[in-house]
mmCIF file of C-alpha atoms and ligand atoms in Angstrom:
data_model
loop_
_atom_site.group_PDB
_atom_site.id
_atom_site.type_symbol
_atom_site.label_atom_id
_atom_site.label_comp_id
_atom_site.label_asym_id
_atom_site.label_seq_id
_atom_site.Cartn_x
_atom_site.Cartn_y
_atom_site.Cartn_z
ATOM 1 C CA MET A 23 83.845 91.521 237.322
ATOM 2 C CA LYS A 24 83.646 90.572 240.989
ATOM 3 C CA VAL A 25 87.232 90.875 243.833
ATOM 4 C CA GLU A 26 86.885 87.778 245.829
ATOM 5 C CA ASN A 27 89.281 85.586 248.003
ATOM 6 C CA ALA A 28 89.474 82.281 246.698
ATOM 7 C CA LYS A 29 90.403 79.299 248.689
ATOM 8 C CA ILE A 30 93.007 77.163 247.031
ATOM 9 C CA ILE A 31 91.410 73.590 246.456
ATOM 10 C CA GLU A 32 95.024 72.143 244.833
ATOM 11 C CA ASN A 33 98.065 73.462 243.724
ATOM 12 C CA LYS A 34 100.065 71.263 241.919
ATOM 13 C CA GLN A 35 103.097 71.003 239.513
ATOM 14 C CA ILE A 36 102.496 69.245 236.093
ATOM 15 C CA ALA A 37 105.172 69.770 234.240
ATOM 16 C CA LYS A 38 108.883 71.599 234.332
ATOM 17 C CA ASP A 39 107.970 74.869 236.530
ATOM 18 C CA ILE A 40 104.122 74.820 235.232
ATOM 19 C CA TYR A 41 101.455 74.366 238.112
ATOM 20 C CA GLN A 42 97.996 73.639 238.018
ATOM 21 C CA MET A 43 95.790 75.315 241.008
ATOM 22 C CA THR A 44 91.909 74.946 241.364
ATOM 23 C CA LEU A 45 90.425 77.938 243.286
ATOM 24 C CA GLN A 46 87.284 77.722 245.070
ATOM 25 C CA THR A 47 85.212 80.657 243.579
ATOM 26 C CA ASP A 48 81.796 82.091 243.154
ATOM 27 C CA LEU A 49 83.220 83.807 239.755
ATOM 28 C CA VAL A 50 82.690 80.842 237.865
ATOM 29 C CA VAL A 51 78.841 81.851 237.124
ATOM 30 C CA GLU A 52 80.092 84.669 234.980
ATOM 31 C CA CYS A 53 83.367 83.087 233.235
ATOM 32 C CA VAL A 54 83.673 82.206 228.987
ATOM 33 C CA PRO A 55 86.728 80.676 227.740
ATOM 34 C CA GLY A 56 89.574 82.632 226.737
ATOM 35 C CA GLN A 57 88.718 85.298 229.877
ATOM 36 C CA PHE A 58 91.169 85.763 232.474
ATOM 37 C CA ILE A 59 91.631 86.419 236.231
ATOM 38 C CA GLU A 60 93.802 89.008 238.028
ATOM 39 C CA ILE A 61 95.814 87.280 241.121
ATOM 40 C CA THR A 62 97.335 89.375 243.892
ATOM 41 C CA VAL A 63 100.117 87.556 245.050
ATOM 42 C CA PRO A 64 100.687 88.003 249.012
ATOM 43 C CA GLY A 65 103.419 90.494 249.394
ATOM 44 C CA TYR A 66 103.304 91.910 245.473
ATOM 45 C CA TYR A 67 101.546 94.821 244.267
ATOM 46 C CA LEU A 68 100.639 94.238 240.680
ATOM 47 C CA ARG A 69 98.124 91.753 239.965
ATOM 48 C CA ARG A 70 99.001 89.061 237.885
ATOM 49 C CA PRO A 71 96.752 87.677 234.816
ATOM 50 C CA ILE A 72 96.025 84.208 234.498
ATOM 51 C CA SER A 73 93.731 82.531 231.942
ATOM 52 C CA ILE A 74 90.846 80.564 233.181
ATOM 53 C CA CYS A 75 91.821 77.038 232.020
ATOM 54 C CA SER A 76 88.883 75.002 233.124
ATOM 55 C CA ILE A 77 85.402 76.250 235.119
ATOM 56 C CA GLY A 78 83.788 73.814 237.573
ATOM 57 C CA GLN A 79 80.642 74.211 239.238
ATOM 58 C CA ASP A 80 82.018 76.504 241.854
ATOM 59 C CA THR A 81 85.840 76.029 241.375
ATOM 60 C CA LEU A 82 88.235 77.585 238.673
ATOM 61 C CA THR A 83 91.167 76.276 237.663
ATOM 62 C CA ILE A 84 94.336 77.745 235.996
ATOM 63 C CA ILE A 85 97.899 76.870 234.903
ATOM 64 C CA TYR A 86 100.772 78.986 235.275
ATOM 65 C CA LYS A 87 104.267 79.059 234.725
ATOM 66 C CA ILE A 88 106.966 80.123 237.311
ATOM 67 C CA LEU A 89 108.277 83.252 235.455
ATOM 68 C CA GLY A 90 109.231 85.478 237.839
ATOM 69 C CA ASP A 91 108.577 86.377 242.061
ATOM 70 C CA GLY A 92 104.825 86.119 241.824
ATOM 71 C CA THR A 93 104.333 83.040 240.300
ATOM 72 C CA ARG A 94 107.089 81.507 242.373
ATOM 73 C CA ALA A 95 105.346 82.590 245.306
ATOM 74 C CA MET A 96 102.156 81.132 244.349
ATOM 75 C CA SER A 97 103.847 78.016 243.291
ATOM 76 C CA GLU A 98 104.576 77.347 246.893
ATOM 77 C CA MET A 99 101.241 78.088 248.413
ATOM 78 C CA GLU A 100 99.088 75.245 249.831
ATOM 79 C CA SER A 101 95.607 74.129 250.027
ATOM 80 C CA GLY A 102 93.514 75.775 252.439
ATOM 81 C CA GLU A 103 95.133 79.211 251.742
ATOM 82 C CA SER A 104 93.295 82.141 250.428
ATOM 83 C CA LEU A 105 94.146 84.436 246.809
ATOM 84 C CA ASN A 106 92.483 87.420 246.301
ATOM 85 C CA ILE A 107 91.319 87.419 242.824
ATOM 86 C CA PHE A 108 89.137 89.490 240.565
ATOM 87 C CA GLY A 109 87.318 88.880 237.514
ATOM 88 C CA PRO A 110 86.582 87.522 234.851
ATOM 89 C CA CYS A 111 88.488 90.081 232.768
ATOM 90 C CA GLY A 112 88.198 90.603 229.264
ATOM 91 C CA ASN A 113 86.244 89.291 226.289
ATOM 92 C CA GLY A 114 86.838 85.501 225.785
ATOM 93 C CA PHE A 115 86.589 83.333 222.312
ATOM 94 C CA PRO A 116 83.286 84.277 220.724
ATOM 95 C CA ILE A 117 80.733 81.619 220.024
ATOM 96 C CA VAL A 118 81.330 80.578 216.371
ATOM 97 C CA GLU A 119 79.196 79.002 213.193
ATOM 98 C CA SER A 120 81.904 77.042 212.208
ATOM 99 C CA ASP A 121 81.511 73.111 212.985
ATOM 100 C CA HIS A 122 85.163 72.317 212.867
ATOM 101 C CA LEU A 123 87.594 74.207 215.006
ATOM 102 C CA LEU A 124 91.592 74.086 214.752
ATOM 103 C CA LEU A 125 92.487 74.973 218.560
ATOM 104 C CA VAL A 126 96.099 75.948 218.898
ATOM 105 C CA GLY A 127 98.593 76.669 222.102
ATOM 106 C CA GLY A 128 101.950 77.354 222.817
ATOM 107 C CA GLY A 129 103.595 76.966 226.022
ATOM 108 C CA VAL A 130 101.182 78.820 228.507
ATOM 109 C CA GLY A 131 98.599 79.507 225.956
ATOM 110 C CA VAL A 132 97.645 76.154 226.145
ATOM 111 C CA PRO A 133 95.162 76.507 229.144
ATOM 112 C CA PRO A 134 92.310 78.892 227.711
ATOM 113 C CA LEU A 135 91.961 76.161 225.043
ATOM 114 C CA TYR A 136 90.875 73.703 227.366
ATOM 115 C CA GLU A 137 87.858 75.028 228.431
ATOM 116 C CA LEU A 138 87.088 76.449 225.193
ATOM 117 C CA ALA A 139 87.214 72.521 223.689
ATOM 118 C CA LYS A 140 84.737 71.669 226.764
ATOM 119 C CA GLN A 141 82.197 74.024 225.750
ATOM 120 C CA ASN A 142 82.584 73.147 221.744
ATOM 121 C CA ALA A 143 82.187 69.477 222.584
ATOM 122 C CA ASP A 144 79.139 69.462 219.536
ATOM 123 C CA LYS A 145 82.121 70.417 217.163
ATOM 124 C CA GLN A 146 84.720 68.581 215.352
ATOM 125 C CA ILE A 147 87.927 69.899 217.294
ATOM 126 C CA THR A 148 91.857 69.191 216.622
ATOM 127 C CA VAL A 149 94.291 70.425 219.213
ATOM 128 C CA VAL A 150 98.021 71.534 218.271
ATOM 129 C CA LEU A 151 99.815 71.952 221.071
ATOM 130 C CA GLY A 152 103.896 73.505 221.060
ATOM 131 C CA PHE A 153 106.113 73.489 223.529
ATOM 132 C CA ASN A 154 110.112 74.194 223.300
ATOM 133 C CA THR A 155 110.920 70.083 224.492
ATOM 134 C CA LYS A 156 109.225 67.312 225.921
ATOM 135 C CA GLU A 157 109.474 67.892 229.682
ATOM 136 C CA ASP A 158 107.164 71.065 228.875
ATOM 137 C CA VAL A 159 104.382 69.274 227.805
ATOM 138 C CA PHE A 160 101.240 69.706 229.251
ATOM 139 C CA TYR A 161 97.431 68.438 229.211
ATOM 140 C CA GLU A 162 97.751 66.046 225.992
ATOM 141 C CA GLU A 163 96.175 63.346 228.046
ATOM 142 C CA GLN A 164 93.535 65.840 229.473
ATOM 143 C CA PHE A 165 92.421 67.203 225.941
ATOM 144 C CA LYS A 166 92.324 63.538 224.828
ATOM 145 C CA ARG A 167 89.771 62.636 227.350
ATOM 146 C CA LEU A 168 87.512 65.179 225.755
ATOM 147 C CA GLY A 169 87.536 63.317 222.665
ATOM 148 C CA VAL A 170 89.144 65.551 220.400
ATOM 149 C CA LYS A 171 92.382 65.052 218.306
ATOM 150 C CA VAL A 172 95.729 66.105 219.808
ATOM 151 C CA HIS A 173 98.967 66.893 217.731
ATOM 152 C CA ILE A 174 102.149 67.935 219.800
ATOM 153 C CA ALA A 175 105.008 70.175 218.446
ATOM 154 C CA THR A 176 108.220 70.341 220.231
ATOM 155 C CA MET A 177 111.037 72.680 218.857
ATOM 156 C CA ASP A 178 113.685 70.190 219.679
ATOM 157 C CA GLY A 179 111.902 67.179 218.205
ATOM 158 C CA SER A 180 111.933 65.034 221.565
ATOM 159 C CA TYR A 181 107.803 64.696 221.238
ATOM 160 C CA GLY A 182 105.871 64.795 218.776
ATOM 161 C CA THR A 183 106.499 66.698 215.647
ATOM 162 C CA LYS A 184 109.682 68.659 215.219
ATOM 163 C CA GLY A 185 109.396 72.396 215.077
ATOM 164 C CA THR A 186 106.160 74.795 215.772
ATOM 165 C CA VAL A 187 103.003 73.953 215.803
ATOM 166 C CA LEU A 188 102.502 74.840 211.819
ATOM 167 C CA ASP A 189 104.876 72.248 210.746
ATOM 168 C CA ALA A 190 102.614 70.034 213.251
ATOM 169 C CA ILE A 191 99.349 71.221 210.938
ATOM 170 C CA ASP A 192 101.031 70.935 207.708
ATOM 171 C CA LYS A 193 102.438 67.348 208.853
ATOM 172 C CA TYR A 194 98.652 66.445 209.726
ATOM 173 C CA GLN A 195 97.113 68.823 207.318
ATOM 174 C CA VAL A 196 94.853 69.817 209.765
ATOM 175 C CA THR A 197 92.170 72.280 208.772
ATOM 176 C CA GLY A 198 89.636 73.996 210.870
ATOM 177 C CA LEU A 199 88.522 77.657 212.047
ATOM 178 C CA ILE A 200 91.735 78.501 213.749
ATOM 179 C CA MET A 201 91.280 79.781 217.211
ATOM 180 C CA ALA A 202 94.809 80.450 219.257
ATOM 181 C CA CYS A 203 96.811 81.676 221.995
ATOM 182 C CA GLY A 204 100.611 81.606 222.762
ATOM 183 C CA PRO A 205 103.618 83.581 222.238
ATOM 184 C CA LEU A 206 103.995 86.517 219.496
ATOM 185 C CA PRO A 207 105.923 84.860 216.960
ATOM 186 C CA MET A 208 103.427 81.682 216.917
ATOM 187 C CA LEU A 209 100.500 84.591 216.504
ATOM 188 C CA ARG A 210 102.452 86.519 214.111
ATOM 189 C CA ALA A 211 103.115 82.735 212.057
ATOM 190 C CA ILE A 212 99.156 82.082 212.567
ATOM 191 C CA ASN A 213 97.993 85.793 211.454
ATOM 192 C CA ASP A 214 100.028 85.866 208.391
ATOM 193 C CA ARG A 215 99.110 82.659 207.119
ATOM 194 C CA TYR A 216 94.902 82.482 208.151
ATOM 195 C CA GLU A 217 92.427 85.428 206.872
ATOM 196 C CA GLN A 218 89.862 83.711 209.393
ATOM 197 C CA GLY A 219 90.032 82.995 213.050
ATOM 198 C CA PHE A 220 90.700 84.466 216.670
ATOM 199 C CA LEU A 221 93.987 85.230 218.303
ATOM 200 C CA SER A 222 94.318 85.550 222.443
ATOM 201 C CA LEU A 223 96.870 88.006 222.781
ATOM 202 C CA GLU A 224 99.174 88.627 225.923
ATOM 203 C CA ALA A 225 100.483 92.292 227.128
ATOM 204 C CA ARG A 226 102.134 93.506 230.406
ATOM 205 C CA MET A 227 99.336 94.620 232.645
ATOM 206 C CA ALA A 228 98.903 97.146 235.556
ATOM 207 C CA CYS A 229 95.314 97.919 236.344
ATOM 208 C CA GLY A 230 93.799 94.832 233.827
ATOM 209 C CA ILE A 231 90.334 96.813 233.819
ATOM 210 C CA GLY A 232 90.994 99.080 230.859
ATOM 211 C CA ALA A 233 91.619 102.313 232.995
ATOM 212 C CA CYS A 234 95.363 102.728 232.870
ATOM 213 C CA MET A 235 96.181 102.048 229.102
ATOM 214 C CA GLY A 236 99.406 100.361 229.681
ATOM 215 C CA CYS A 237 98.348 97.350 227.420
ATOM 216 C CA VAL A 238 97.590 98.783 224.220
ATOM 217 C CA VAL A 239 98.136 97.482 220.611
ATOM 218 C CA GLU A 240 98.103 98.833 217.711
ATOM 219 C CA MET A 241 94.886 97.529 215.713
ATOM 220 C CA ALA A 242 95.354 97.018 211.329
ATOM 221 C CA ASP A 243 93.763 100.313 211.063
ATOM 222 C CA GLY A 244 95.377 102.343 212.632
ATOM 223 C CA SER A 245 93.239 102.839 216.270
ATOM 224 C CA VAL A 246 94.109 100.907 219.426
ATOM 225 C CA LYS A 247 92.219 98.574 221.526
ATOM 226 C CA ARG A 248 93.340 97.717 225.148
ATOM 227 C CA VAL A 249 94.358 93.925 225.384
ATOM 228 C CA CYS A 250 92.730 93.605 229.300
ATOM 229 C CA LYS A 251 89.230 95.265 228.098
ATOM 230 C CA ASP A 252 88.600 94.806 224.261
ATOM 231 C CA GLY A 253 90.409 91.651 224.225
ATOM 232 C CA PRO A 254 92.400 89.698 225.077
ATOM 233 C CA VAL A 255 91.051 88.014 221.995
ATOM 234 C CA PHE A 256 91.000 89.679 218.871
ATOM 235 C CA ALA A 257 89.894 88.439 215.383
ATOM 236 C CA VAL A 258 92.969 87.294 212.789
ATOM 237 C CA ARG A 259 94.096 90.068 210.594
ATOM 238 C CA SER A 260 92.568 93.013 213.023
ATOM 239 C CA VAL A 261 95.771 93.493 215.061
ATOM 240 C CA LYS A 262 99.119 94.795 214.072
ATOM 241 C CA LEU A 263 101.535 92.278 214.877
HETATM 242 C C1 FAD B 303 95.653 87.937 229.533
HETATM 243 C C2 FAD B 303 96.892 87.058 229.920
HETATM 244 C C3 FAD B 303 96.798 85.751 230.517
HETATM 245 C C4 FAD B 303 97.969 85.027 230.735
HETATM 246 N N1 FAD B 303 97.468 83.705 231.462
HETATM 247 C C5 FAD B 303 98.264 83.098 231.593
HETATM 248 C C6 FAD B 303 98.657 81.708 232.068
HETATM 249 O O1 FAD B 303 97.349 81.271 231.586
HETATM 250 N N2 FAD B 303 99.746 80.829 232.433
HETATM 251 C C7 FAD B 303 101.044 81.606 232.652
HETATM 252 O O2 FAD B 303 101.444 81.033 232.925
HETATM 253 N N3 FAD B 303 101.064 83.013 232.088
HETATM 254 C C8 FAD B 303 99.817 83.718 231.905
HETATM 255 N N4 FAD B 303 100.074 84.995 231.569
HETATM 256 C C9 FAD B 303 101.175 85.518 231.942
HETATM 257 C C10 FAD B 303 101.736 85.792 233.307
HETATM 258 O O3 FAD B 303 100.341 87.025 233.703
HETATM 259 C C11 FAD B 303 102.890 86.104 233.812
HETATM 260 O O4 FAD B 303 103.842 85.355 233.388
HETATM 261 C C12 FAD B 303 102.923 86.663 235.000
HETATM 262 O O5 FAD B 303 102.130 87.829 235.348
HETATM 263 C C13 FAD B 303 104.315 86.679 235.779
HETATM 264 O O6 FAD B 303 104.346 87.180 236.851
HETATM 265 P P1 FAD B 303 105.894 87.220 237.853
HETATM 266 O O7 FAD B 303 105.277 87.900 238.692
HETATM 267 O O8 FAD B 303 106.179 85.644 238.115
HETATM 268 O O9 FAD B 303 106.976 87.579 236.941
HETATM 269 P P2 FAD B 303 107.386 89.133 237.084
HETATM 270 O O10 FAD B 303 108.388 89.253 235.910
HETATM 271 O O11 FAD B 303 108.308 89.129 238.554
HETATM 272 O O12 FAD B 303 106.482 90.102 237.360
HETATM 273 C C14 FAD B 303 106.381 91.743 237.353
HETATM 274 C C15 FAD B 303 105.299 92.028 237.161
HETATM 275 O O13 FAD B 303 105.125 91.941 235.308
HETATM 276 C C16 FAD B 303 103.916 91.208 234.953
HETATM 277 N N5 FAD B 303 104.375 90.780 233.926
HETATM 278 C C17 FAD B 303 105.633 89.963 233.565
HETATM 279 N N6 FAD B 303 105.382 88.919 233.043
HETATM 280 C C18 FAD B 303 104.120 89.087 232.155
HETATM 281 C C19 FAD B 303 103.905 88.648 230.905
HETATM 282 N N7 FAD B 303 104.325 87.900 230.174
HETATM 283 N N8 FAD B 303 102.209 89.139 230.816
HETATM 284 C C20 FAD B 303 101.754 89.899 231.374
HETATM 285 N N9 FAD B 303 102.430 90.340 232.530
HETATM 286 C C21 FAD B 303 103.389 90.173 232.730
HETATM 287 C C22 FAD B 303 103.358 90.644 236.197
HETATM 288 O O14 FAD B 303 101.896 90.578 236.042
HETATM 289 C C23 FAD B 303 103.997 91.974 237.632
HETATM 290 O O15 FAD B 303 102.974 92.764 236.883
HETATM 291 C C24 FAD B 303 99.135 85.700 230.773
HETATM 292 C C25 FAD B 303 99.258 86.810 230.433
HETATM 293 C C26 FAD B 303 98.100 87.596 229.951
HETATM 294 C C27 FAD B 303 98.306 89.175 229.790
HETATM 295 S S1 FES B 304 96.058 97.041 231.891
HETATM 296 FE FE1 FES B 304 95.379 98.989 232.386
HETATM 297 S S2 FES B 304 94.575 99.539 230.472
HETATM 298 FE FE2 FES B 304 94.795 97.551 230.417
#
């Protein structure tokens, strides 16, 4: 894990309130899909955890949604400016033997699945992405360009299957080892339905390095784990959701 001032190469809007930022950084050598970086937004004390979406030769691409003041300030930054980042943080998705993967993302849970799909190009991959409405949809084309099958679900039915990611999975009878990232209700539903696979969790974080216990979750066996250090990826059924 390193701290670095990373230069912003590009920062552009790609959907409603959703931005894609590419940073030039040496951290790439250590990164695996599912890990995240901690970003210091100038003027704000606590770092913001954001997943790694894509790993380039000397760049990392992240995708973030404007949620509060920090992400709004990030959206106003321009190429050439720098952001202090540290990472890569946490444990990413494991390398699995299964030759058919089902990658399921909801909203800002979609980004880490992109690098995961890239690095598993030798496997059969189906991607199911869920959003609230059509104007929230992003990265459909980018996934398709990787040659993977993509299904979209929107809650209001304005694009793709009407309903949740599970409705799209049922409609298209998609199978494969599930690897998912998204909002808690989505992860709960997946955890209830599937016995195997991996879920990437979100939690409010302070230190981001396992020191403050601010991000603990209770495990199925009664123990506690830190999302920032022991996760954010955990096996299906291993966490009490
Ligand atoms: C492991 C991990 C990966 C994430 N990956 C992404 C991603 O790829 N794209 C994306 O858009 N968002 C992601 N998030 C959520 C993102 O961290 C928050 O949306 C962001 O920190 C909000 O900052 P803010 O200043 O705009 O909001 P504010 O509400 O002003 O933030 C105040 C404080 O609360 C923290 N906070 C607020 N919401 C969250 C949240 N949902 N999770 C964790 N901390 C929060 C902030 O970091 C900050 O310290 C991820 C969160 C985690 C834990
Ligand atoms: S944020 Fe401090 S232990 Fe996870």
